[in-house]
Coordinates of C-alpha atoms in Angstrom, one line a residue:
Chain Z
M1087 CA -1.2 -53.8 -47.6
D1088 CA 1.8 -54.9 -50.3
P1089 CA 5.3 -53.4 -48.4
L1090 CA 6.9 -52.2 -52.5
L1091 CA 3.9 -50.0 -52.5
Y1092 CA 3.6 -49.0 -48.7
V1093 CA 7.8 -47.9 -49.6
L1094 CA 7.1 -46.2 -52.8
D1095 CA 3.9 -44.1 -50.9
L1096 CA 6.6 -42.4 -48.7
I1097 CA 8.6 -42.1 -51.5
V1098 CA 6.4 -39.9 -53.1
F1099 CA 5.3 -37.9 -50.1
I1100 CA 8.6 -37.5 -48.9
G1101 CA 9.4 -36.0 -52.0
I1102 CA 6.1 -33.3 -52.4
F1103 CA 6.5 -32.5 -49.2
G1104 CA 9.9 -31.8 -49.7
I1105 CA 8.0 -29.2 -52.3
L1106 CA 7.1 -27.7 -49.5
A1107 CA 9.7 -27.2 -48.0
L1108 CA 12.0 -26.0 -50.0
S1109 CA 9.5 -23.5 -50.3
L1110 CA 9.3 -22.3 -47.1
N1111 CA 13.0 -22.4 -46.6
L1112 CA 13.2 -19.9 -49.2
E1113 CA 10.5 -17.2 -47.4
F1114 CA 11.5 -18.6 -43.8
G1115 CA 14.7 -19.8 -44.2
F1116 CA 16.8 -17.1 -46.5
A1117 CA 13.3 -14.2 -46.4
G1118 CA 12.6 -14.6 -42.7
L1119 CA 8.8 -14.7 -43.4
A1120 CA 7.2 -16.3 -41.6
N1121 CA 4.4 -17.5 -44.1
F1122 CA 1.7 -19.2 -41.1
G1123 CA -0.5 -20.6 -43.9
K1124 CA 1.6 -22.7 -46.3
V1125 CA -1.7 -25.0 -46.6
A1126 CA -3.1 -22.3 -48.7
F1127 CA -0.9 -22.4 -51.2
F1128 CA -1.0 -25.9 -51.7
L1129 CA -4.8 -25.4 -51.3
I1130 CA -4.7 -23.2 -54.2
G1131 CA -2.5 -25.9 -56.2
A1132 CA -4.5 -28.4 -55.2
Y1133 CA -7.4 -27.3 -56.1
T1134 CA -6.2 -26.0 -59.1
Y1135 CA -5.2 -28.7 -60.5
A1136 CA -8.2 -30.8 -59.7
L1137 CA -11.3 -28.4 -61.0
L1138 CA -8.7 -27.9 -64.4
S1139 CA -7.9 -31.7 -65.0
Q1140 CA -12.0 -32.3 -65.1
I1141 CA -11.7 -30.6 -67.5
G1142 CA -9.5 -31.8 -69.5
V1143 CA -7.0 -30.1 -69.5
P1144 CA -3.0 -31.8 -69.9
F1145 CA -2.0 -31.7 -66.2
Y1146 CA 1.0 -30.2 -66.8
L1147 CA -1.2 -27.7 -68.1
C1148 CA -2.5 -27.8 -64.9
L1149 CA 0.6 -27.4 -63.2
I1150 CA 1.3 -24.7 -64.4
A1151 CA -2.2 -23.0 -64.0
G1152 CA -2.2 -24.3 -59.9
A1153 CA 1.8 -22.1 -59.4
T1154 CA 1.0 -19.0 -61.3
L1155 CA -2.7 -18.8 -59.3
S1156 CA -1.3 -19.7 -55.9
A1157 CA 2.0 -17.4 -56.8
A1158 CA -1.0 -14.2 -58.1
F1159 CA -2.2 -14.3 -54.0
G1160 CA 0.9 -14.6 -53.2
L1161 CA 1.3 -12.1 -54.3
L1162 CA -1.9 -10.6 -53.0
I1163 CA -1.7 -11.7 -49.5
S1164 CA 1.4 -10.3 -49.4
L1165 CA 0.5 -6.7 -50.7
P1166 CA -0.7 -5.2 -46.9
A1167 CA 1.9 -7.0 -44.5
L1168 CA 4.7 -6.9 -45.9
R1169 CA 6.0 -3.5 -45.6
L1170 CA 4.7 -4.1 -41.4
R1171 CA 6.4 -6.5 -39.0
A1172 CA 7.2 -10.4 -39.5
D1173 CA 4.3 -10.5 -37.3
Y1174 CA 1.0 -9.1 -38.9
L1175 CA 1.8 -11.0 -42.1
A1176 CA 2.4 -13.8 -39.8
I1177 CA -1.6 -14.1 -38.2
A1178 CA -3.0 -12.9 -41.9
I1179 CA -2.1 -15.4 -44.1
L1180 CA -2.5 -17.9 -41.6
T1181 CA -6.5 -16.6 -41.0
F1182 CA -5.9 -16.3 -45.1
G1183 CA -5.9 -20.1 -45.1
E1184 CA -8.5 -21.0 -42.5
I1185 CA -10.7 -19.0 -44.7
L1186 CA -9.8 -20.1 -48.4
R1187 CA -10.4 -23.6 -46.3
L1188 CA -14.3 -22.7 -45.4
I1189 CA -15.0 -21.7 -48.4
V1190 CA -14.4 -25.1 -50.2
K1191 CA -15.9 -26.3 -47.2
S1192 CA -19.6 -24.2 -47.9
E1193 CA -19.3 -24.1 -51.6
S1194 CA -20.0 -26.8 -52.7
W1195 CA -20.7 -25.9 -56.6
I1196 CA -17.2 -25.5 -55.9
A1197 CA -15.4 -28.7 -55.5
G1198 CA -18.3 -30.4 -53.7
G1199 CA -17.8 -29.2 -50.1
D1200 CA -16.9 -31.7 -48.0
W1201 CA -16.9 -34.3 -49.4
G1202 CA -14.8 -33.4 -52.3
I1203 CA -14.3 -34.2 -55.8
S1204 CA -12.5 -37.3 -57.4
V1205 CA -8.9 -36.3 -59.5
S1206 CA -7.5 -38.6 -63.0
P1207 CA -4.5 -38.6 -62.3
A1208 CA -2.2 -37.3 -64.5
I1209 CA -0.4 -40.3 -66.4
A1210 CA -2.4 -43.1 -67.1
I1211 CA -0.7 -46.3 -68.4
S1212 CA -3.7 -47.6 -70.2
G1213 CA -2.9 -52.0 -68.0
G1214 CA -0.7 -50.3 -65.6
S1215 CA -0.8 -52.1 -61.6
H1216 CA -1.2 -49.8 -58.7
R1217 CA 2.6 -50.2 -58.5
V1218 CA 3.9 -49.4 -61.9
D1219 CA 0.9 -46.0 -61.7
V1220 CA 3.2 -45.3 -58.6
L1221 CA 6.3 -45.5 -59.5
V1222 CA 5.0 -43.0 -62.5
N1223 CA 4.1 -40.4 -59.8
I1224 CA 7.5 -40.7 -58.1
G1225 CA 9.2 -39.6 -61.7
L1226 CA 7.0 -37.1 -61.8
V1227 CA 7.4 -35.7 -57.8
Y1228 CA 11.1 -35.6 -58.6
F1229 CA 11.1 -34.0 -61.7
C1230 CA 9.5 -31.0 -60.2
L1231 CA 11.1 -31.0 -56.2
L1232 CA 14.8 -31.3 -58.8
I1233 CA 13.9 -28.5 -60.3
C1234 CA 12.5 -26.4 -57.1
F1235 CA 16.1 -27.9 -55.4
V1236 CA 18.2 -26.1 -58.4
I1237 CA 16.2 -23.1 -58.0
A1238 CA 16.5 -22.5 -54.8
Q1239 CA 20.2 -23.4 -55.0
L1240 CA 21.3 -21.2 -57.7
L1241 CA 19.4 -18.1 -56.3
A1242 CA 21.2 -18.9 -52.6
N1243 CA 24.1 -18.2 -54.0
S1244 CA 23.6 -15.7 -56.3
P1245 CA 23.6 -12.0 -55.0
Y1246 CA 19.2 -11.9 -55.6
G1247 CA 20.2 -14.6 -52.9
R1248 CA 22.1 -12.8 -50.4
V1249 CA 19.8 -9.3 -50.9
M1250 CA 17.1 -11.9 -49.2
R1251 CA 19.3 -12.7 -46.4
A1252 CA 20.6 -9.1 -45.8
V1253 CA 16.5 -8.2 -45.5
R1254 CA 16.5 -11.2 -43.3
E1255 CA 18.8 -10.3 -41.3
D1256 CA 18.6 -6.0 -41.5
E1257 CA 16.0 -4.1 -43.0
V1258 CA 17.3 -1.0 -42.9
A1259 CA 20.4 -2.1 -44.0
A1260 CA 19.2 -3.2 -46.3
E1261 CA 17.5 -0.4 -47.3
A1262 CA 19.9 1.6 -47.1
L1263 CA 21.8 0.4 -49.9
G1264 CA 19.5 0.5 -51.4
K1265 CA 17.1 -2.8 -51.7
N1266 CA 13.5 -2.0 -52.3
R1267 CA 12.4 -4.4 -49.6
A1268 CA 9.5 -4.8 -49.8
R1269 CA 9.6 -5.6 -53.8
Y1270 CA 12.1 -8.7 -52.9
K1271 CA 9.5 -10.0 -50.1
A1272 CA 6.4 -10.5 -52.4
Q1273 CA 9.0 -11.5 -55.2
V1274 CA 9.7 -14.5 -52.9
L1275 CA 6.2 -15.1 -51.5
M1276 CA 5.3 -15.0 -54.6
L1277 CA 7.8 -17.9 -56.5
G1278 CA 7.4 -19.5 -52.4
S1279 CA 3.9 -20.4 -53.0
A1280 CA 3.9 -21.0 -57.0
M1281 CA 6.8 -23.8 -55.7
A1282 CA 3.3 -25.3 -53.5
G1283 CA 1.5 -24.7 -55.7
I1284 CA 3.2 -26.8 -57.5
A1285 CA 3.3 -29.4 -54.2
G1286 CA -0.5 -29.0 -54.6
G1287 CA -1.5 -29.8 -57.9
L1288 CA 0.8 -33.1 -57.4
Y1289 CA -0.8 -34.4 -54.4
A1290 CA -4.6 -34.0 -55.6
Q1291 CA -3.3 -35.8 -57.9
Y1292 CA -1.8 -38.2 -56.6
L1293 CA -4.4 -38.8 -53.7
Q1294 CA -7.2 -38.8 -56.2
Y1295 CA -9.0 -36.7 -54.6
V1296 CA -9.7 -33.3 -53.1
L1297 CA -11.3 -32.6 -49.6
P1298 CA -11.1 -29.3 -47.4
G1299 CA -9.9 -32.1 -44.6
M1300 CA -6.7 -33.0 -46.4
F1301 CA -5.5 -28.9 -46.3
M1302 CA -5.9 -28.6 -42.1
P1303 CA -3.3 -25.5 -40.4
M1304 CA -1.1 -28.4 -39.5
V1305 CA -0.3 -29.0 -42.8
T1306 CA 1.7 -26.3 -42.6
F1307 CA 3.7 -26.7 -39.0
T1308 CA 4.4 -29.5 -40.7
V1309 CA 6.2 -28.2 -42.6
W1310 CA 7.8 -25.7 -40.1
I1311 CA 8.9 -28.8 -39.0
M1312 CA 10.6 -30.2 -41.2
V1313 CA 12.4 -26.5 -41.9
L1314 CA 13.6 -25.7 -37.9
L1315 CA 14.3 -29.0 -37.9
G1316 CA 16.6 -30.0 -41.1
G1317 CA 17.8 -26.3 -40.9
P1318 CA 16.8 -23.6 -41.7
A1319 CA 18.5 -21.1 -44.8
N1320 CA 20.4 -25.0 -45.8
N1321 CA 17.9 -26.4 -48.9
W1322 CA 19.2 -29.5 -48.0
G1323 CA 18.6 -29.1 -44.7
A1324 CA 15.0 -28.6 -46.2
V1325 CA 14.3 -32.2 -48.0
L1326 CA 16.3 -33.7 -44.4
G1327 CA 14.0 -32.4 -43.0
A1328 CA 11.0 -33.7 -45.4
V1329 CA 12.9 -37.4 -45.7
L1330 CA 12.7 -37.4 -40.9
V1331 CA 10.1 -36.2 -40.3
T1332 CA 7.4 -38.1 -42.7
L1333 CA 9.7 -40.7 -41.8
F1334 CA 8.4 -39.7 -38.5
D1335 CA 4.8 -39.2 -39.6
R1336 CA 5.2 -42.7 -40.6
G1337 CA 6.8 -45.1 -38.3
T1338 CA 4.1 -42.9 -35.1
N1339 CA 1.3 -43.9 -37.5
I1340 CA 3.3 -47.7 -37.4
A1341 CA 3.2 -48.2 -34.0
K1342 CA -0.2 -47.0 -33.6
D1343 CA -1.4 -50.3 -34.9
Y1344 CA 0.8 -52.8 -33.3
L1345 CA 1.2 -50.5 -29.8
T1346 CA -1.3 -49.9 -26.8
L1347 CA -0.7 -47.0 -25.5
P1348 CA -2.5 -45.2 -22.6
I1349 CA -3.3 -42.5 -24.5
D1350 CA -4.3 -42.7 -28.1
P1351 CA -1.6 -43.0 -30.6
S1352 CA -3.8 -39.9 -32.7
N1353 CA -2.9 -37.4 -30.5
L1354 CA 0.1 -38.5 -29.2
Q1355 CA 1.3 -37.7 -32.7
Y1356 CA 0.8 -34.3 -33.1
I1357 CA 1.8 -33.8 -29.4
L1358 CA 4.8 -35.5 -29.9
F1359 CA 5.2 -32.8 -33.2
G1360 CA 4.8 -29.7 -31.0
A1361 CA 7.1 -31.0 -28.3
L1362 CA 9.6 -31.2 -31.1
I1363 CA 9.2 -27.8 -32.3
I1364 CA 9.9 -27.2 -28.4
L1365 CA 13.0 -28.9 -28.1
V1366 CA 13.9 -27.9 -31.5
L1367 CA 14.2 -24.6 -30.8
L1368 CA 15.7 -24.6 -27.6
Y1369 CA 17.9 -26.3 -28.4
R1370 CA 19.4 -26.0 -31.6
P1371 CA 18.3 -23.2 -32.9
Q1372 CA 21.0 -23.7 -36.2
G1373 CA 18.8 -27.0 -37.7
L1374 CA 20.5 -29.8 -37.9
L1375 CA 22.6 -28.8 -41.5
K1376 CA 24.1 -25.4 -40.5
E1377 CA 23.1 -21.9 -43.1
S1378 CA 25.4 -22.8 -46.1
P1379 CA 27.3 -20.2 -46.8
I1380 CA 28.4 -17.5 -49.3
K1381 CA 29.7 -18.4 -52.0
T1382 CA 31.5 -16.2 -54.1
K1383 CA 34.1 -16.4 -56.5
A1384 CA 35.1 -12.5 -55.1
L1385 CA 35.2 -14.4 -50.7
E1386 CA 37.4 -17.6 -52.7
S1387 CA 39.8 -15.6 -54.0
V1388 CA 40.0 -13.4 -51.1
K1389 CA 40.4 -17.0 -49.5
R1390 CA 43.0 -18.0 -51.3
E1391 CA 45.3 -15.0 -51.0
R1392 CA 44.4 -15.5 -46.9
S1393 CA 45.9 -19.0 -47.4
V1394 CA 49.0 -18.0 -49.9
V1395 CA 50.0 -15.3 -47.1
K1396 CA 49.9 -17.7 -44.3
G1397 CA 52.2 -20.3 -46.1
K1398 CA 54.9 -17.2 -46.6
G1399 CA 54.5 -15.7 -42.7
S1400 CA 55.4 -19.9 -41.9
Chain A
M1176 CA -38.2 -11.6 -43.9
A1177 CA -37.7 -9.2 -41.9
V1178 CA -34.7 -8.5 -39.7
N1179 CA -35.1 -8.1 -35.6
W1180 CA -32.8 -5.8 -35.7
A1181 CA -32.8 -5.3 -31.3
Q1182 CA -31.6 -9.0 -31.0
V1183 CA -29.0 -8.4 -33.6
F1184 CA -27.6 -6.0 -31.8
F1185 CA -27.8 -7.8 -28.3
N1186 CA -26.1 -10.2 -30.1
S1187 CA -23.6 -7.8 -30.8
A1188 CA -22.7 -6.6 -27.7
I1189 CA -23.0 -10.6 -26.0
T1190 CA -19.6 -10.8 -28.8
G1191 CA -18.0 -7.8 -28.0
S1192 CA -18.3 -8.7 -24.1
L1193 CA -16.6 -12.7 -24.6
Y1194 CA -13.9 -11.0 -27.4
L1195 CA -13.5 -9.1 -24.8
I1196 CA -12.8 -10.6 -22.1
G1197 CA -10.4 -13.3 -23.9
A1198 CA -8.3 -10.7 -25.5
V1199 CA -7.4 -8.5 -22.7
G1200 CA -5.2 -11.3 -22.4
L1201 CA -4.1 -11.5 -25.6
T1202 CA -3.7 -8.1 -26.0
L1203 CA -1.2 -7.5 -22.6
T1204 CA 0.7 -10.5 -23.3
Y1205 CA 1.1 -9.5 -26.9
G1206 CA 2.6 -5.7 -25.9
L1207 CA 4.9 -7.2 -22.8
S1208 CA 6.4 -9.5 -24.3
G1209 CA 6.5 -8.7 -28.5
F1210 CA 5.3 -11.9 -30.6
P1211 CA 1.5 -12.7 -30.6
N1212 CA 1.1 -16.3 -27.9
F1213 CA -1.0 -18.8 -30.9
A1214 CA -1.1 -21.3 -27.8
H1215 CA -3.9 -18.6 -26.0
A1216 CA -7.0 -19.9 -28.1
E1217 CA -5.7 -23.1 -26.0
F1218 CA -5.8 -21.6 -22.2
I1219 CA -9.6 -20.4 -23.4
T1220 CA -10.1 -24.4 -24.7
L1221 CA -8.8 -25.4 -21.4
G1222 CA -10.6 -22.3 -19.1
A1223 CA -13.7 -24.7 -20.2
Y1224 CA -12.9 -27.5 -19.1
I1225 CA -11.7 -27.3 -16.1
A1226 CA -14.5 -25.6 -15.0
Y1227 CA -16.4 -28.3 -16.5
S1228 CA -14.6 -30.8 -14.6
V1229 CA -14.2 -29.5 -11.1
A1230 CA -18.4 -29.2 -11.4
A1231 CA -18.8 -32.7 -12.6
Q1232 CA -16.5 -34.1 -10.0
F1233 CA -17.1 -31.9 -6.7
G1234 CA -19.9 -30.2 -7.7
L1235 CA -18.9 -26.7 -8.0
G1236 CA -21.5 -24.3 -8.6
P1237 CA -20.8 -22.0 -11.7
P1238 CA -19.5 -18.8 -10.1
L1239 CA -16.6 -21.5 -7.5
A1240 CA -15.7 -23.1 -10.5
L1241 CA -15.4 -20.6 -12.2
V1242 CA -12.8 -19.1 -10.0
V1243 CA -10.7 -22.8 -10.1
A1244 CA -10.7 -22.6 -13.7
F1245 CA -9.6 -18.3 -13.4
L1246 CA -6.4 -18.9 -10.8
C1247 CA -5.7 -22.6 -13.0
T1248 CA -4.8 -21.6 -15.5
G1249 CA -3.4 -18.7 -15.2
I1250 CA -0.6 -20.8 -12.8
V1251 CA -0.3 -22.5 -16.6
G1252 CA -0.5 -19.3 -18.6
F1253 CA 2.5 -18.9 -16.1
L1254 CA 4.1 -21.8 -16.7
C1255 CA 4.4 -21.7 -20.5
Y1256 CA 5.6 -18.3 -20.0
R1257 CA 8.5 -19.8 -18.1
G1258 CA 9.0 -22.6 -18.7
V1259 CA 9.3 -22.4 -22.7
F1260 CA 8.9 -18.0 -24.0
Q1261 CA 10.9 -17.0 -20.9
V1262 CA 13.7 -19.5 -21.7
L1263 CA 13.8 -18.8 -25.3
A1264 CA 13.2 -15.5 -25.9
K1265 CA 17.1 -15.5 -23.2
R1266 CA 18.6 -17.8 -25.5
G1267 CA 17.8 -14.5 -28.0
A1268 CA 14.5 -15.9 -30.2
T1269 CA 13.3 -14.2 -33.3
I1270 CA 9.6 -13.2 -32.9
I1271 CA 9.7 -15.8 -35.6
H1272 CA 10.7 -19.2 -33.9
L1273 CA 8.4 -17.3 -30.2
M1274 CA 5.1 -17.7 -32.8
V1275 CA 5.8 -21.2 -33.9
A1276 CA 6.7 -22.2 -30.4
S1277 CA 3.0 -21.1 -28.7
I1278 CA 1.7 -22.6 -31.9
A1279 CA 3.5 -25.6 -31.3
L1280 CA 2.6 -25.2 -27.8
G1281 CA -0.3 -25.4 -28.6
F1282 CA -0.6 -28.3 -30.3
V1283 CA 1.0 -30.4 -27.6
L1284 CA -2.3 -28.6 -25.0
R1285 CA -4.8 -28.9 -27.6
Y1286 CA -4.4 -32.7 -28.8
S1287 CA -3.6 -33.7 -24.0
I1288 CA -7.1 -31.8 -23.7
G1289 CA -7.7 -33.7 -26.7
A1290 CA -6.6 -37.0 -25.5
A1291 CA -8.1 -36.7 -21.2
W1292 CA -11.4 -35.5 -22.5
G1293 CA -12.2 -36.6 -25.6
W1294 CA -12.6 -34.5 -28.7
E1295 CA -16.6 -35.9 -28.3
P1296 CA -17.9 -32.0 -27.0
L1297 CA -18.9 -31.4 -23.9
Y1298 CA -22.3 -29.3 -22.3
F1299 CA -22.3 -27.7 -19.5
A1300 CA -26.2 -28.0 -19.1
T1301 CA -25.1 -31.1 -18.1
V1302 CA -23.1 -30.5 -15.3
W1303 CA -26.0 -27.1 -13.9
P1304 CA -29.3 -28.3 -15.5
T1305 CA -31.1 -26.8 -12.1
S1306 CA -28.6 -23.7 -12.7
S1307 CA -31.4 -20.1 -13.6
L1308 CA -27.8 -19.5 -15.9
W1309 CA -30.3 -20.9 -18.8
S1310 CA -33.7 -19.4 -17.9
R1311 CA -35.4 -16.8 -21.0
H1312 CA -36.8 -14.2 -20.7
D1313 CA -38.3 -11.9 -23.2
I1314 CA -37.3 -8.5 -23.1
G1315 CA -39.4 -6.3 -25.8
S1316 CA -38.3 -8.2 -28.8
I1317 CA -35.5 -9.7 -27.6
A1318 CA -34.6 -13.0 -26.5
V1319 CA -32.2 -12.7 -23.3
T1320 CA -30.9 -15.5 -21.0
N1321 CA -28.9 -15.2 -17.5
L1322 CA -26.2 -16.0 -18.9
W1323 CA -25.9 -13.6 -22.4
L1324 CA -26.8 -11.3 -18.9
W1325 CA -23.3 -12.1 -16.5
L1326 CA -21.8 -12.2 -20.0
I1327 CA -22.7 -8.3 -20.7
F1328 CA -21.5 -7.8 -16.6
A1329 CA -19.0 -9.9 -16.7
A1330 CA -17.4 -7.4 -19.5
V1331 CA -17.6 -4.6 -18.0
A1332 CA -16.6 -5.5 -14.5
L1333 CA -13.6 -6.7 -16.3
A1334 CA -13.1 -3.4 -18.0
V1335 CA -14.3 -1.0 -15.2
T1336 CA -11.2 -2.8 -12.5
M1337 CA -9.2 -2.7 -15.8
H1338 CA -9.2 0.5 -15.8
F1339 CA -9.0 0.8 -11.9
V1340 CA -6.2 -1.4 -11.7
L1341 CA -4.0 -0.3 -14.9
V1342 CA -4.7 3.8 -13.6
K1343 CA -4.6 3.1 -9.7
T1344 CA -2.6 0.2 -8.5
K1345 CA 1.2 0.1 -8.5
I1346 CA 0.4 -3.6 -10.7
G1347 CA -1.7 -1.6 -13.4
K1348 CA 1.4 1.0 -13.4
A1349 CA 4.7 -1.2 -13.7
I1350 CA 1.8 -3.1 -16.7
R1351 CA 1.8 0.2 -18.6
A1352 CA 5.9 1.6 -18.5
T1353 CA 7.0 -2.6 -18.3
S1354 CA 4.9 -1.8 -22.2
S1355 CA 5.4 1.5 -22.8
N1356 CA 9.1 1.0 -22.9
P1357 CA 10.7 -1.9 -20.8
E1358 CA 14.9 -0.6 -20.1
L1359 CA 13.4 3.2 -18.5
A1360 CA 10.9 0.5 -16.3
L1361 CA 14.2 -1.9 -15.7
A1362 CA 16.2 1.7 -15.0
S1363 CA 12.3 3.0 -12.2
G1364 CA 13.0 -0.1 -10.5
I1365 CA 10.1 -2.4 -11.6
N1366 CA 10.9 -5.4 -11.5
I1367 CA 11.0 -6.6 -15.2
Q1368 CA 10.1 -10.2 -14.6
R1369 CA 7.5 -10.4 -12.3
V1370 CA 6.3 -7.3 -14.6
I1371 CA 5.2 -10.3 -16.9
W1372 CA 4.8 -12.8 -15.3
I1373 CA 2.5 -11.5 -13.4
T1374 CA 0.6 -10.2 -16.8
W1375 CA 0.5 -13.9 -18.3
F1376 CA -1.2 -15.3 -14.7
L1377 CA -3.9 -12.9 -15.8
G1378 CA -4.3 -12.9 -19.3
A1379 CA -4.6 -17.1 -19.0
G1380 CA -7.0 -16.4 -16.5
L1381 CA -9.4 -14.3 -18.3
A1382 CA -9.1 -16.5 -21.5
A1383 CA -9.9 -19.2 -19.0
I1384 CA -13.5 -17.0 -18.5
A1385 CA -14.1 -16.2 -21.6
G1386 CA -13.5 -20.6 -22.2
V1387 CA -16.5 -20.5 -19.8
F1388 CA -18.8 -18.8 -21.2
R1389 CA -18.6 -19.8 -24.4
G1390 CA -18.9 -23.0 -23.3
A1391 CA -21.8 -22.4 -21.3
D1392 CA -23.5 -20.7 -24.7
T1393 CA -22.2 -23.2 -27.5
R1394 CA -20.2 -26.5 -26.3
I1395 CA -16.7 -27.5 -25.0
W1396 CA -14.6 -29.6 -27.3
P1397 CA -10.6 -29.5 -27.7
M1398 CA -11.1 -26.9 -30.5
T1399 CA -13.0 -24.2 -28.1
G1400 CA -10.2 -21.5 -28.7
W1401 CA -9.3 -22.0 -32.3
D1402 CA -11.7 -20.7 -33.3
M1403 CA -12.3 -18.3 -31.6
I1404 CA -8.6 -16.9 -32.0
L1405 CA -8.8 -15.9 -35.2
P1406 CA -11.9 -12.7 -34.2
M1407 CA -9.0 -11.6 -31.1
F1408 CA -6.7 -11.7 -33.4
A1409 CA -8.3 -8.7 -35.3
V1410 CA -9.6 -7.4 -31.3
V1411 CA -5.5 -7.1 -31.2
I1412 CA -4.9 -5.2 -34.3
L1413 CA -8.0 -3.3 -34.4
G1414 CA -7.4 -2.0 -30.8
G1415 CA -3.6 -1.7 -31.2
I1416 CA -1.6 -4.6 -29.9
G1417 CA -1.3 -4.0 -26.3
N1418 CA -3.9 -1.2 -25.6
F1419 CA -6.7 -1.8 -23.2
Y1420 CA -8.9 0.7 -24.1
G1421 CA -8.8 0.1 -27.3
A1422 CA -8.6 -3.6 -27.1
I1423 CA -12.3 -2.6 -26.1
A1424 CA -13.7 -0.1 -28.4
A1425 CA -12.0 -3.4 -31.2
A1426 CA -14.2 -5.3 -29.0
F1427 CA -17.5 -4.0 -29.9
I1428 CA -17.4 -3.4 -33.0
V1429 CA -16.1 -6.7 -34.4
G1430 CA -18.4 -8.0 -33.0
L1431 CA -20.7 -6.1 -34.6
A1432 CA -19.3 -6.1 -37.3
E1433 CA -19.3 -10.6 -37.1
N1434 CA -23.4 -10.2 -36.3
V1435 CA -24.5 -7.2 -38.8
G1436 CA -22.4 -9.7 -41.2
V1437 CA -24.4 -12.6 -40.5
V1438 CA -27.5 -10.8 -40.9
A1439 CA -25.4 -9.3 -44.3
L1440 CA -24.7 -13.2 -45.6
T1441 CA -27.5 -14.8 -45.3
A1442 CA -29.5 -11.9 -47.0
M1443 CA -26.9 -13.0 -49.4
G1444 CA -27.8 -16.1 -49.4
L1445 CA -24.3 -17.0 -48.3
S1446 CA -22.9 -19.6 -45.5
S1447 CA -22.6 -17.6 -41.9
T1448 CA -19.9 -19.9 -41.5
Y1449 CA -17.9 -16.7 -43.5
R1450 CA -18.6 -14.6 -40.1
I1451 CA -14.3 -15.2 -40.1
G1452 CA -14.3 -14.0 -43.4
I1453 CA -15.6 -10.4 -41.3
A1454 CA -13.3 -9.9 -39.1
F1455 CA -10.2 -11.2 -41.0
L1456 CA -11.8 -8.5 -43.6
I1457 CA -10.9 -6.0 -40.5
L1458 CA -7.9 -7.4 -39.6
I1459 CA -7.0 -6.7 -43.6
I1460 CA -7.9 -3.0 -43.0
T1461 CA -7.0 -1.6 -39.9
L1462 CA -2.9 -3.7 -41.8
I1463 CA -3.8 -1.9 -45.3
L1464 CA -5.4 2.1 -43.4
K1465 CA -3.5 2.2 -39.7
P1466 CA -1.4 -0.7 -38.4
Q1467 CA -0.7 0.6 -35.0
G1468 CA -5.0 0.3 -34.8
L1469 CA -7.0 2.7 -32.9
A1470 CA -4.4 2.6 -30.1
M1471 CA -3.8 6.2 -31.5
L1472 CA -7.1 7.6 -30.3
F1473 CA -6.0 6.8 -26.8
R1474 CA -2.6 7.8 -26.1
R1475 CA -2.4 8.1 -22.2
G1476 CA -4.1 4.3 -22.2

C-alpha cells in the first residue's frame, strides 16, 4: 500500500475517534456518566448517513440528521436510567447497543443485514486520485473535530461545565443547590450522543460502507481506553488518548505482519487493550493529563490578590 | 402453526434454570462488592472450556469434569477479585472504574481463551459420545433430554442448598450480614474480606457450571458467556441486586418471558434473535417501575 495513503488514513481515523473520545469525555469525564453503549450512537449516525445519502440527501444534512437522531435516542435511553445509579445506566445502555446491532443485522431490508450497504463519499471530486479523496476527508473530519473540541472546551469552562462537575462529584449536594441533576445528565447525554452520531456519519462516508460487524462493543471500549489513558475531564487528554490508542492499534496491526508470535496477534491485541485499561486504572487513574483546572474571572482575581498579599508580607 | 405450549413451558424451565445457576454468583458479588462484574460472562465461558479440556485430556466423565470446572473457575474468580478489584477498591476507585476494569478483565480472559482454544466452536458430544446425557425421551407431547432434566435438577438442588447455606450456616449468615450492612458486620466480628473472597469463589464456580450446561446444550466458543450475560443482568436487576430469592423468581420469569416471547416473535414473522430484546424490555420496565426489583417481596432474604 502507498505509504503516504497509509499515514493519511491514520490521520482520518484519529480525527473520527477524537470526536468519539471528546463525546465520552463530556459524559464520563465531566458529568460522571458511564456510557457503555457509545457504539450505539456511533451506529445510529453511520446508518442514518448511509440511508439518507442513498436517496440523494446532501452530506451535511445527512450528518446533521444523524446527530439529531442520535441525540433523540440518547434522551430516550436516559429517561428510565438517569435518575438511578451509574451501574443501571451502564447495563441498560450496553444492552441497547447490542440490540441495535442485532436489529440492523437481522432486518436486511433496512440496510442489507450482515452484508451492509455501500455509501457514497461526501464530496466527490471528479478525476481526483484516491489521495485527494482522503485529503478531502481529512478536511471534513478535522473541521468537525474542531467544532466539537471548541464546544467541549467552552462547556468545560462555563458555569454549565461547573455544574456538570458538581453533579459528578456529589449529586446530592448539586441537587441541594437547586441543580436538577437528571436534566443536566440528560442534556449531556444528548450532546455526547450527537457528537457520536456525527463521528458515525463521517466514518460511514469515509469507509464508503456500513455493516453490523463494524459496531461491536469493542468500539465502545476502545473509546473508553482513549479517555482513561488521556485523562478524564481534560479535552486535550481525550484527543491525546485518541492519537495514542489509534497509533497503538495500527502499530500492533503492522507488527502482526512482520512478527511471528506464539499466539494469534488479533487475540493478543485485545488482551493488551484489556491489560492496558487495568494498568491505567491501577497506576494512573487520573490519566496522562490531569483534569483541567476550573478557570473563572473570580478565581483569577482571588489568585492575583493572594499573590499581592504574599508580596507585601515578605 | 399450532404452538406446543407444554414444550414452551418446559423450555422456560430449562432457560430459567440456566439463568439461575449463572446469575446467583453475579447477584451475590454485585451485592457484596457493589459493582456489576461484566467479567462474570468469561467465568461461564472458562468453566465450559475447562470441563471440555479435562474431559478430552483425561477422559473424565460429566460429574468429575463439572467438579474440576467448578474448582478451577472458582479459583480464577477469587484471583480476579483479589488481584484486580480488591486493589482498585482499596485505592478508592469509583463504581465506574470498577465496571470498566471488569469489562477490561473480561476482554483479557475472553481473548486469552480464544488464543488458547481457538474461535472454532467445540462440542461436548465429541468428548462424551456415549454419555446418556443426549438420549431423548418423549413425555406426552414434550421432547426431553437427560441433559435438560439434569439441568433442572441442578437448579433445584442449588436453590435448596443455597437456602440452607444462607439461613443455617455461619458463612451464609455472614454473607447476608455483609451484604446488608458491611460496617455492622465488621463490628460484629465478621471477617468481611474472607466473606467476599468466598462469595467470589462460589459465584465463579457456579458460573462455570452454568457454562458447562450451556456448552453441552449448544456449543462452546469464546462468546458463550457474553451471549448469556445480558439476560442474566435482567435477572439480577429484576430480582433485586444481591437478593438470592429474588434471583430465583426472576430467573424463571425471564426464562418464561423469553420463550413465550420467541413464540410471539415467530408469530409476527420476526427473527428469534430478538429474544435478547425481551430481556432488555424486562430490564427497562423494572428500572422504570421498581428499580429495587422483586427484593421487596423477600425482605427477610
